[in-house]
Tab-separated table of N, CA and C in Angstrom:
chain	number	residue	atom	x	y	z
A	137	UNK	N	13.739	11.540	-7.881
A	137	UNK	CA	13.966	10.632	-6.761
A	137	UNK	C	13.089	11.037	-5.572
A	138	UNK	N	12.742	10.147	-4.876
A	138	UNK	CA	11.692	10.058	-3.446
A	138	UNK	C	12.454	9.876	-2.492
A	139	UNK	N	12.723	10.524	-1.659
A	139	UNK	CA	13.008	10.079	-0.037
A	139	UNK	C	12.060	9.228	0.447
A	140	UNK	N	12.336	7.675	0.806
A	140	UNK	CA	10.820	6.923	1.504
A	140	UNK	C	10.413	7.165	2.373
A	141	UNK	N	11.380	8.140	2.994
A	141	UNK	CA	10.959	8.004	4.690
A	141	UNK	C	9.643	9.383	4.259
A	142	UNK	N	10.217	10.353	4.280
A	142	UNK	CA	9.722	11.763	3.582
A	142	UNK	C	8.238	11.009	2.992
A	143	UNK	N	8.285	10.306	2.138
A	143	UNK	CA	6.830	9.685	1.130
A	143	UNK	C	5.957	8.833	2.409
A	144	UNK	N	6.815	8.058	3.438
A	144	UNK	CA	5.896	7.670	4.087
A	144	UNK	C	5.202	8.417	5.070
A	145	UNK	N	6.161	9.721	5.841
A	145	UNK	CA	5.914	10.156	6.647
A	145	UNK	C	4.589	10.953	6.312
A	146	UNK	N	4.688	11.865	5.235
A	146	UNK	CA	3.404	12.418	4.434
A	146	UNK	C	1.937	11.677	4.541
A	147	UNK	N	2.338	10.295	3.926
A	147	UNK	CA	1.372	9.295	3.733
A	147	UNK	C	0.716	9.046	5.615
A	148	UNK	N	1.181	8.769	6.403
A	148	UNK	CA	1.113	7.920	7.350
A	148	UNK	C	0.053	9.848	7.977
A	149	UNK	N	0.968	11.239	7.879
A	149	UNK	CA	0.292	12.161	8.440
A	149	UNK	C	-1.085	12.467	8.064
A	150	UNK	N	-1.013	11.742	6.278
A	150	UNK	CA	-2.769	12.277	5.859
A	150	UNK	C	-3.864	11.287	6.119
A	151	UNK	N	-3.272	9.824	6.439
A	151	UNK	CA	-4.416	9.115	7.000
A	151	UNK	C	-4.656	8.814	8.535
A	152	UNK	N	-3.625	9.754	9.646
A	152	UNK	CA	-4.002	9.615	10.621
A	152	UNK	C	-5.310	10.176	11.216
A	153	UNK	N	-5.887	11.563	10.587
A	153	UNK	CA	-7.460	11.682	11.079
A	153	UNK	C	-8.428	10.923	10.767
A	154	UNK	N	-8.405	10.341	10.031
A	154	UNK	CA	-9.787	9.188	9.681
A	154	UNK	C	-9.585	8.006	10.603
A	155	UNK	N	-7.843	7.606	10.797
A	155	UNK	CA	-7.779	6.481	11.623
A	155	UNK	C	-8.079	6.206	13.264
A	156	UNK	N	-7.765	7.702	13.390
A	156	UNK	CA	-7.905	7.793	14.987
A	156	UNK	C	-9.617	7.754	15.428
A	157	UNK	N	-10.314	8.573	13.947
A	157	UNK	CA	-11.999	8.457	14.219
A	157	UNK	C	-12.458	7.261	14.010
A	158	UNK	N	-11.476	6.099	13.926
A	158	UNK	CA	-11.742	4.706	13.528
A	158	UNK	C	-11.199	3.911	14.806
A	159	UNK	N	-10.409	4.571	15.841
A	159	UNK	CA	-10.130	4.040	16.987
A	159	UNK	C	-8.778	2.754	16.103
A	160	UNK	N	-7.929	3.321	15.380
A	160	UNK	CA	-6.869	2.160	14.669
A	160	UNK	C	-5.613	2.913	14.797
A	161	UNK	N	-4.969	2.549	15.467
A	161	UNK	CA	-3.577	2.421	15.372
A	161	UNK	C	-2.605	2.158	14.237
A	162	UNK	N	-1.370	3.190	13.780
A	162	UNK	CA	-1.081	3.364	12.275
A	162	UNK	C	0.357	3.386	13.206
A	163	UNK	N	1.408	2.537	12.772
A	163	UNK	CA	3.015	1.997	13.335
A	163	UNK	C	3.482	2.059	12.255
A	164	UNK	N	4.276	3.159	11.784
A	164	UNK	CA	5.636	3.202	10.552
A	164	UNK	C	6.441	3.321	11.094
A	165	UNK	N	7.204	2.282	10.350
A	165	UNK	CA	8.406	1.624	10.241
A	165	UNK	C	9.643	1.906	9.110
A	166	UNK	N	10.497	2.081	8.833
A	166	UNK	CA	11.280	2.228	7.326
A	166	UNK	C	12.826	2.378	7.402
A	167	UNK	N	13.399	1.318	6.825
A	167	UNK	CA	15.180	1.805	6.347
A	167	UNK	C	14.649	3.467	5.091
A	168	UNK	N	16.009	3.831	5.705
A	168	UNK	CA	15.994	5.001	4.468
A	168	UNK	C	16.627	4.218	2.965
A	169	UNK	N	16.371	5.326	2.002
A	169	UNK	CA	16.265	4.247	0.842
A	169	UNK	C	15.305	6.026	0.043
A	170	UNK	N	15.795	5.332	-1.094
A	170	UNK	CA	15.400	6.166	-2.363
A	170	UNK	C	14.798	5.646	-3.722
A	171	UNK	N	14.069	5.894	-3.383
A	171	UNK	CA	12.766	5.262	-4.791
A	171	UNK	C	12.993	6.228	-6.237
A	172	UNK	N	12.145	6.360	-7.546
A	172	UNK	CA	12.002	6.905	-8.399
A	172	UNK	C	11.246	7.241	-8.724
A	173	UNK	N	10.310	7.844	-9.243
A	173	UNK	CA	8.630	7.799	-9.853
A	173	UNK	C	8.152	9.502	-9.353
A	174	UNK	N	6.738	9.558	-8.789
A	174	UNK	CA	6.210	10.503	-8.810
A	174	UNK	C	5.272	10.510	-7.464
A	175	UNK	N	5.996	11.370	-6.856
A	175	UNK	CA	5.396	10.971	-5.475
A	175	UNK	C	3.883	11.266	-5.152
A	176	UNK	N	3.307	12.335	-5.730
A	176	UNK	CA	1.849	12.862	-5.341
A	176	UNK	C	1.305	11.092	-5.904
A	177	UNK	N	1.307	10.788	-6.634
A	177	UNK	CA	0.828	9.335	-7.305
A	177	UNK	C	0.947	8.107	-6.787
A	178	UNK	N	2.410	7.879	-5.610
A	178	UNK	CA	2.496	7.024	-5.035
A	178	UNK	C	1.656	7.284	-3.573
A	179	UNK	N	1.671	8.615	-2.755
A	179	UNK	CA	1.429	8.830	-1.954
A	179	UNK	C	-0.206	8.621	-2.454
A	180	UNK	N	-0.830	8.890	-3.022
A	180	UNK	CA	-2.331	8.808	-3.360
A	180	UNK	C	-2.917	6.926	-3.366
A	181	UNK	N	-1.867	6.545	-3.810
A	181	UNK	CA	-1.947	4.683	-3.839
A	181	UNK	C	-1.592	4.014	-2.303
A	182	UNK	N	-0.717	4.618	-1.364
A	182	UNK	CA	-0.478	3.844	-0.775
A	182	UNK	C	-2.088	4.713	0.780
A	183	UNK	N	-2.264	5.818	0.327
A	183	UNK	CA	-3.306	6.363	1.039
A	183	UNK	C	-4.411	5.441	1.113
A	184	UNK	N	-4.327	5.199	0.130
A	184	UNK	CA	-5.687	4.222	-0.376
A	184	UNK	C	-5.230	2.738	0.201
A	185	UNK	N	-4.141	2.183	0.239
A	185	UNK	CA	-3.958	0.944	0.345
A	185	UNK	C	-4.371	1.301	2.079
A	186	UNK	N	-4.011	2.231	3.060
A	186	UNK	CA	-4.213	2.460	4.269
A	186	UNK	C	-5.578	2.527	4.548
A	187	UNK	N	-6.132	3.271	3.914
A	187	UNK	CA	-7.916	3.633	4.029
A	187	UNK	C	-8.503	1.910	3.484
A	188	UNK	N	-8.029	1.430	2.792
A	188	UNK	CA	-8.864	-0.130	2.599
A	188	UNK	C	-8.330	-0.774	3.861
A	189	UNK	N	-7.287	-0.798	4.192
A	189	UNK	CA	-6.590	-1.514	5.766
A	189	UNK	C	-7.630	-0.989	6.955
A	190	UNK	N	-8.069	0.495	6.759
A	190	UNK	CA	-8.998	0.878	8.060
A	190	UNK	C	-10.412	0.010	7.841
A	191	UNK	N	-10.769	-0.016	6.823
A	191	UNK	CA	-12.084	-0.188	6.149
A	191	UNK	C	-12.429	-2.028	6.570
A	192	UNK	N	-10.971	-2.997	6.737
A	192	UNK	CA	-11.147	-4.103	6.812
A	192	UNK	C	-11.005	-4.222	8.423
A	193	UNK	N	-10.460	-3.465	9.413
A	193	UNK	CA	-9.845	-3.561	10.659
A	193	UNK	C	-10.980	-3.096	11.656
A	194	UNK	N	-11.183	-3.726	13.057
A	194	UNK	CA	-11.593	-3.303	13.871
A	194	UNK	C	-11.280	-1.643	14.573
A	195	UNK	N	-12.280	-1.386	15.357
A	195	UNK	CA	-11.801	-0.201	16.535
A	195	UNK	C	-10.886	-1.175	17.424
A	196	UNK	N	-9.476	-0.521	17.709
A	196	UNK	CA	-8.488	-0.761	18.259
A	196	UNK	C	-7.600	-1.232	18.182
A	197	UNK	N	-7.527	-1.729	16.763
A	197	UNK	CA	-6.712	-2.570	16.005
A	197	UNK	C	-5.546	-1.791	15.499
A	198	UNK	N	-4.506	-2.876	15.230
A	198	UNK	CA	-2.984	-1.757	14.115
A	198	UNK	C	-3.165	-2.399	13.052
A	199	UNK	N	-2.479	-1.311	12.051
A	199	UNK	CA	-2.001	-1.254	11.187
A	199	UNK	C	-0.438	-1.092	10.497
A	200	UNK	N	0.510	-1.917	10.139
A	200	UNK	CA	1.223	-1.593	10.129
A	200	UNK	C	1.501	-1.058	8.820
A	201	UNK	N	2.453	-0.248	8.778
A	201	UNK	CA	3.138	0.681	7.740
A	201	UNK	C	4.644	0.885	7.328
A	202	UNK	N	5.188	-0.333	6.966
A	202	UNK	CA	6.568	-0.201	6.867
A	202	UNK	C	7.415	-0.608	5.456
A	203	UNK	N	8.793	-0.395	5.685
A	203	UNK	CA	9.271	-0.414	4.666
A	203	UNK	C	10.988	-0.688	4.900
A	204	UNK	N	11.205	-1.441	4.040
A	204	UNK	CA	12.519	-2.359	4.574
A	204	UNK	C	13.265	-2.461	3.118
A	205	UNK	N	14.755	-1.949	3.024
A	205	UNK	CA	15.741	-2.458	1.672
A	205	UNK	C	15.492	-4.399	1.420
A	206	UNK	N	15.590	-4.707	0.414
A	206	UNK	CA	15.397	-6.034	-0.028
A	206	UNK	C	16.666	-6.112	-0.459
A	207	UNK	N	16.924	-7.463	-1.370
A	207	UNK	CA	18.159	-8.052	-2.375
A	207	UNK	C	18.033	-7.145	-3.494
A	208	UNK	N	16.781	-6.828	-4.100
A	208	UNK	CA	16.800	-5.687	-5.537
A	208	UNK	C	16.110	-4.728	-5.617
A	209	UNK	N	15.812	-4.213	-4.266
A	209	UNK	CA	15.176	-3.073	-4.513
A	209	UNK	C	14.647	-2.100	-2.754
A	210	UNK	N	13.562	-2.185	-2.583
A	210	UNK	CA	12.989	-1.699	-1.712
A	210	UNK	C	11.456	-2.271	-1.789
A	211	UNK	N	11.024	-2.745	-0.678
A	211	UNK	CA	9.657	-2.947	-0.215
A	211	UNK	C	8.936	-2.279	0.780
A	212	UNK	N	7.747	-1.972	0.333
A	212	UNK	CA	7.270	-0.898	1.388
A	212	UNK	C	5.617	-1.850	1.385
A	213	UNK	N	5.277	-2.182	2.926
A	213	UNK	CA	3.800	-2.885	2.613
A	213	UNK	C	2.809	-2.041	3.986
A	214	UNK	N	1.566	-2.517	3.920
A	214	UNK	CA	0.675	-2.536	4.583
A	214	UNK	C	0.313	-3.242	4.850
A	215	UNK	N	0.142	-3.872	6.387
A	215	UNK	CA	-0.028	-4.876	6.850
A	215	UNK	C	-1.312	-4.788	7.838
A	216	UNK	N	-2.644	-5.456	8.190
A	216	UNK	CA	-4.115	-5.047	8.542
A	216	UNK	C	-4.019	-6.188	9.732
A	217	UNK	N	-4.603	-6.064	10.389
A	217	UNK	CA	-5.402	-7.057	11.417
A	217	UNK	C	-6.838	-7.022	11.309
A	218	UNK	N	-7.219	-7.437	10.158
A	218	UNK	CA	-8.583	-7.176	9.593
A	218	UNK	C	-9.475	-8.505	9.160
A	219	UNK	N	-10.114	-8.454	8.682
A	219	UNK	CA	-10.899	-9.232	8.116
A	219	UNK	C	-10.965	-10.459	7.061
A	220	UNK	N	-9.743	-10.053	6.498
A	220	UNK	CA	-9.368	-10.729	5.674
A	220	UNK	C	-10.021	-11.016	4.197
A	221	UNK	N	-9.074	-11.645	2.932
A	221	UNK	CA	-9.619	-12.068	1.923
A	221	UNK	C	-9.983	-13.338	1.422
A	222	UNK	N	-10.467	-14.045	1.212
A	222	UNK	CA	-10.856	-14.976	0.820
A	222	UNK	C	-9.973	-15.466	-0.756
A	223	UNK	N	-9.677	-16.732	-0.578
A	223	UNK	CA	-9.175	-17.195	-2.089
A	223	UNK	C	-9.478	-16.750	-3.198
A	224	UNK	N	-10.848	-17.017	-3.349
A	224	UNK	CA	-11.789	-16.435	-4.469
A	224	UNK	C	-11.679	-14.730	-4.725
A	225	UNK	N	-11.361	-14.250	-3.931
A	225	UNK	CA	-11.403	-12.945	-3.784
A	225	UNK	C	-10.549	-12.141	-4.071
A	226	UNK	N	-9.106	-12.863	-4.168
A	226	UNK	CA	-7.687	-12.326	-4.182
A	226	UNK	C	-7.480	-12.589	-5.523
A	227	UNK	N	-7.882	-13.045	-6.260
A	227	UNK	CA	-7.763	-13.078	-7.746
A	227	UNK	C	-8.413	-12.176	-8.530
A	228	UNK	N	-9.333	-11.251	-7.888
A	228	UNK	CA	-10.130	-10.673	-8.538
A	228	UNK	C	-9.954	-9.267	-7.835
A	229	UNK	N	-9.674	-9.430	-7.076
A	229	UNK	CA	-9.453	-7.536	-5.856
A	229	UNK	C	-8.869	-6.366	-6.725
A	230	UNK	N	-8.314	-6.418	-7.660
A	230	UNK	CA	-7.708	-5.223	-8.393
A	230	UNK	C	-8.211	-4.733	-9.662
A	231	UNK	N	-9.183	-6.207	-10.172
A	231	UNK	CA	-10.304	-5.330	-11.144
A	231	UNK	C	-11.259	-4.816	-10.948
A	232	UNK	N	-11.394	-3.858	-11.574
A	232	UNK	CA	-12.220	-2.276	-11.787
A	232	UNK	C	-13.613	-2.660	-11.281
A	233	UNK	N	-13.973	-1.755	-9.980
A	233	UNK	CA	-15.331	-1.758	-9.483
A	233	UNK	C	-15.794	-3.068	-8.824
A	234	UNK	N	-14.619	-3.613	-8.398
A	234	UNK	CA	-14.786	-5.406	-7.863
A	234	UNK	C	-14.602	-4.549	-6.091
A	235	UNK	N	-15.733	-5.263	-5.303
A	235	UNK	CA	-15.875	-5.258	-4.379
A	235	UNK	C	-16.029	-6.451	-3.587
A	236	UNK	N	-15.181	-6.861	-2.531
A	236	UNK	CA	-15.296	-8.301	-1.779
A	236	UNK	C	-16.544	-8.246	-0.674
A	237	UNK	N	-16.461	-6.547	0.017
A	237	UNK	CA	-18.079	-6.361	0.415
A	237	UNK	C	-18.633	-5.349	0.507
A	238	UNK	N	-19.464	-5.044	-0.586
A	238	UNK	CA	-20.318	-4.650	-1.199
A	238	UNK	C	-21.053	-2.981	-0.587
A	239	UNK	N	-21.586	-4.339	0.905
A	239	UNK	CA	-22.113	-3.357	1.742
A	239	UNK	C	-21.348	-2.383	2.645
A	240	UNK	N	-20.424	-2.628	2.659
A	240	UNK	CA	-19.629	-1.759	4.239
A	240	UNK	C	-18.790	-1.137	3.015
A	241	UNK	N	-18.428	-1.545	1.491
A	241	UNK	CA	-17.464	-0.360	0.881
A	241	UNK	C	-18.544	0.416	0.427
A	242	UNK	N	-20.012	0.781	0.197
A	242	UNK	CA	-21.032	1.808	-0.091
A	242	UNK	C	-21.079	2.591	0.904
A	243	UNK	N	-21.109	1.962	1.912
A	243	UNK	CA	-21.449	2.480	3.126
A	243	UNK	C	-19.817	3.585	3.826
A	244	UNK	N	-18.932	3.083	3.466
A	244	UNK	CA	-17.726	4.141	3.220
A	244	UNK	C	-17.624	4.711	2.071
A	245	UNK	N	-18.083	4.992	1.304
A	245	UNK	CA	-18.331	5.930	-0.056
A	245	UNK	C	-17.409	5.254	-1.052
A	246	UNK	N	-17.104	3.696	-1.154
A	246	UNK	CA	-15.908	3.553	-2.297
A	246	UNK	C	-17.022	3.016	-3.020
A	247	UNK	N	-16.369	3.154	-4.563
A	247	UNK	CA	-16.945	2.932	-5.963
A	247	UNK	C	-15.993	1.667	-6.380
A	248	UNK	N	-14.704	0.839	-5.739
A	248	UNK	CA	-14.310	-0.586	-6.339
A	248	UNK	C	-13.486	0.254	-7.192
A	249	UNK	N	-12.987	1.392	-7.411
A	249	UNK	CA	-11.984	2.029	-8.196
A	249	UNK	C	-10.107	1.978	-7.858
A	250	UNK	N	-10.497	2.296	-6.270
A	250	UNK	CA	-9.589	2.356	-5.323
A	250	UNK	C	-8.070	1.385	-5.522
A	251	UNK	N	-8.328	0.567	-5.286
A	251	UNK	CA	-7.255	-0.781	-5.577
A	251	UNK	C	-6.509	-1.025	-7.195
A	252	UNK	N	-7.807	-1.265	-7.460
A	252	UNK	CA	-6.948	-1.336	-9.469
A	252	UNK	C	-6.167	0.130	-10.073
A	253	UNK	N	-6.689	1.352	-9.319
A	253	UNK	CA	-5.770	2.406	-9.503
A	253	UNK	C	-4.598	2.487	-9.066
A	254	UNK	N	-4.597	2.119	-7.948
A	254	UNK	CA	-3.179	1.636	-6.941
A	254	UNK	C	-2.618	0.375	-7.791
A	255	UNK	N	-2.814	-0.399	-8.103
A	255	UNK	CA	-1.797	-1.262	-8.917
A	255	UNK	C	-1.433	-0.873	-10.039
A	256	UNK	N	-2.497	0.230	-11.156
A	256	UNK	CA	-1.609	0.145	-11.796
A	256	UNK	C	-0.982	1.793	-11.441
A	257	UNK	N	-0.359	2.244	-10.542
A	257	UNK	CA	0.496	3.169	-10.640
A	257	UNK	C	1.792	2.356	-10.041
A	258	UNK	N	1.734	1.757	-9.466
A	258	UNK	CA	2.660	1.117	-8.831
A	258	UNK	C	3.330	0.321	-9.931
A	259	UNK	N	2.522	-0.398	-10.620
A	259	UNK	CA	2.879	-0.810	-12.277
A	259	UNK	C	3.489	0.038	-13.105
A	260	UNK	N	3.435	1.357	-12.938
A	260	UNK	CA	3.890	2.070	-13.699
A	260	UNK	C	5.276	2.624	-13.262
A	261	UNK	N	5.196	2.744	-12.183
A	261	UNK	CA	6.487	2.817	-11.149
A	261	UNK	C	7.518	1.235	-11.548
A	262	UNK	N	7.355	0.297	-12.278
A	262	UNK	CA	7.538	-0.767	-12.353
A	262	UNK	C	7.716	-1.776	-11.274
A	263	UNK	N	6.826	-1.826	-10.256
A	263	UNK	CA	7.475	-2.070	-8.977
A	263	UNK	C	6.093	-3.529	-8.903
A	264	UNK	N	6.258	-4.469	-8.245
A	264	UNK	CA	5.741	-5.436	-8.429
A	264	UNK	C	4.686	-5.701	-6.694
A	265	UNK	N	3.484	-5.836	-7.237
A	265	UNK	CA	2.479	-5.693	-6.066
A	265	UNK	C	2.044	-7.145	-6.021
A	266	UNK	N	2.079	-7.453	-4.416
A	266	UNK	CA	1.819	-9.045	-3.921
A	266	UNK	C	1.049	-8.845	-2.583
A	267	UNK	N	-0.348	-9.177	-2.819
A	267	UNK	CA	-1.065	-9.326	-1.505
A	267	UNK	C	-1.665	-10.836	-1.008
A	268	UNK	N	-1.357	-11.026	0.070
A	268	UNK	CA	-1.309	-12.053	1.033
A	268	UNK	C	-2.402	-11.725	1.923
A	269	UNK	N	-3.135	-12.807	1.962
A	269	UNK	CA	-4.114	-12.573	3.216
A	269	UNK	C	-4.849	-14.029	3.975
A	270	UNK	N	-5.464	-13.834	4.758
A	270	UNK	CA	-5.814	-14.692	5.554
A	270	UNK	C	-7.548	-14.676	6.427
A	271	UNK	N	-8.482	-15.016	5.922
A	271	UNK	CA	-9.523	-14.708	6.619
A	271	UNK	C	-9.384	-14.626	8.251
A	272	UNK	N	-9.767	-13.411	8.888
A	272	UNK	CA	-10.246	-13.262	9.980
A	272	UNK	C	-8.944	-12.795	11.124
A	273	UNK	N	-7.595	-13.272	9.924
A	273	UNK	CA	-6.279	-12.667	10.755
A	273	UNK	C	-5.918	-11.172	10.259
A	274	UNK	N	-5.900	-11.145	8.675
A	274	UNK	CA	-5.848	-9.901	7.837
A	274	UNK	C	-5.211	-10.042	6.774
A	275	UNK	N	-4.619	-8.955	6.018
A	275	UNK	CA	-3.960	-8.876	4.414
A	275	UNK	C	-2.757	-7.999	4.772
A	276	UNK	N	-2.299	-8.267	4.136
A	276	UNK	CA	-0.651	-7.748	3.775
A	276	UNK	C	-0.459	-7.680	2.260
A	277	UNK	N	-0.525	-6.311	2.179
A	277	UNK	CA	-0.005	-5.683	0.233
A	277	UNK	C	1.547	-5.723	0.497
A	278	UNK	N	2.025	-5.940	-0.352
A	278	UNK	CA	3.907	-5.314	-0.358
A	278	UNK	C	3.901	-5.031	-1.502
A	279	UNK	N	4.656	-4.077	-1.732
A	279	UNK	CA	4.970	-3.215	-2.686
A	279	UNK	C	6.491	-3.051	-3.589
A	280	UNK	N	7.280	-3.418	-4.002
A	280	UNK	CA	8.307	-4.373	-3.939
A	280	UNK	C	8.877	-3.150	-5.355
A	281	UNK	N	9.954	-1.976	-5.204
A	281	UNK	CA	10.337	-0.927	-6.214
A	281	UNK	C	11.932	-1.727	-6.647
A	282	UNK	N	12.334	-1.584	-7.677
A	282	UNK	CA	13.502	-1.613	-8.118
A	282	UNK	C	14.320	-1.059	-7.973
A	283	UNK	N	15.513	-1.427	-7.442
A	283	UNK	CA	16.729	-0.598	-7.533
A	283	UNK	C	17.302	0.154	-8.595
A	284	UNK	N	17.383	1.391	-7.852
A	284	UNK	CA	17.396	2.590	-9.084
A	284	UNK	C	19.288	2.326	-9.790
A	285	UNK	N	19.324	2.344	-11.412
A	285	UNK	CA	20.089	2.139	-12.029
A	285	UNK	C	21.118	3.031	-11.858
A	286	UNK	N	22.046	3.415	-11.634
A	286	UNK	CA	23.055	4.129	-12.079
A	286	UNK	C	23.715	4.082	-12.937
A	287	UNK	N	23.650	5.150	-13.880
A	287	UNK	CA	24.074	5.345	-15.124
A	287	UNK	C	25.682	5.430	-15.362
A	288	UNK	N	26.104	4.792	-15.941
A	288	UNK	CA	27.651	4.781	-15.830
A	288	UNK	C	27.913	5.582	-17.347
A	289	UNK	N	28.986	6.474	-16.740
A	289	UNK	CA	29.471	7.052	-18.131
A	289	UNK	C	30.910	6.756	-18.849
A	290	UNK	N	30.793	6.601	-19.709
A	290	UNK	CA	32.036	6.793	-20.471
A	290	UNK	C	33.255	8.010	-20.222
A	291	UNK	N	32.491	8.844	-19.855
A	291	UNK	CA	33.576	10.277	-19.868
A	291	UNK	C	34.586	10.294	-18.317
A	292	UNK	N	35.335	10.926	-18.895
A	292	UNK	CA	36.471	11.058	-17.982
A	292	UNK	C	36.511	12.553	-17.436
């Protein structure tokens, strides 16, 4: 089991030096709540979902970082004031080595790996990934985990 707050707080502490040399503002948010899975793996996906949020966002811009109980589970998203995706683009963003631009992700050292790794761990976590976006306003990933089962026993 994951503490979210604990998984975000981690997350939100290892991408604040790159963000601040990016002049971006990083706002977490979160109900407490308890996830399942493997945290070095989630924390490595949602790092990345933050570092693509810097990568699309102006100097001075936020980012938000939060996470809220749902009806079946827990959602935790990233939300950009960035650049946005294009239609064409959102259908294709999570396969392998797919870049929407080209030049400014070389120019930050990504290889188009980044994203399709993050879905499928989150996939593996069984947790269901939905990104929303909007040219020129920004993107919003949510991250959407299942409510953890409790095992009921027979014994007395």
């Amino acid at each position: 089991t994951i503490d979210v707050r604990s998984l975000m707080h981690s997350v939100s502490e290892s991408t604040l030096p790159a963000l601040h040399n990016s002049d971006i503002k990083l706002v977490t948010t979160t109900d407490s709540y308890t996830i399942s899975g493997d945290k070095d793996l989630l924390s490595s996906a949602f790092i990345n979902l933050i570092d693509n949020a810097r990568k699309a966002s102006k100097s001075g811009s936020t980012i938000y970082f939060s996470g809220a109980k749902t009806d079946n589970g827990f959602s935790i998203s990233v939300k950009d004031e960035g650049i946005g995706i294009s239609e064409e683009h959102l259908e294709k963003i999570c396969d392998e080595f797919y870049m929407v631009d080209k030049s400014r992700s070389r120019k930050e050292g990504g290889a188009g790996l980044g994203l399709s790794l993050a879905a499928l761990i989150f996939k593996s976590h069984e947790a269901d990934f939905k990104i929303e976006s909007t040219l020129n306003i920004g993107t919003t990933i949510t991250i959407t985990f299942p409510e953890i089962k409790k095992e009921v026993s027979d014994e007395k």
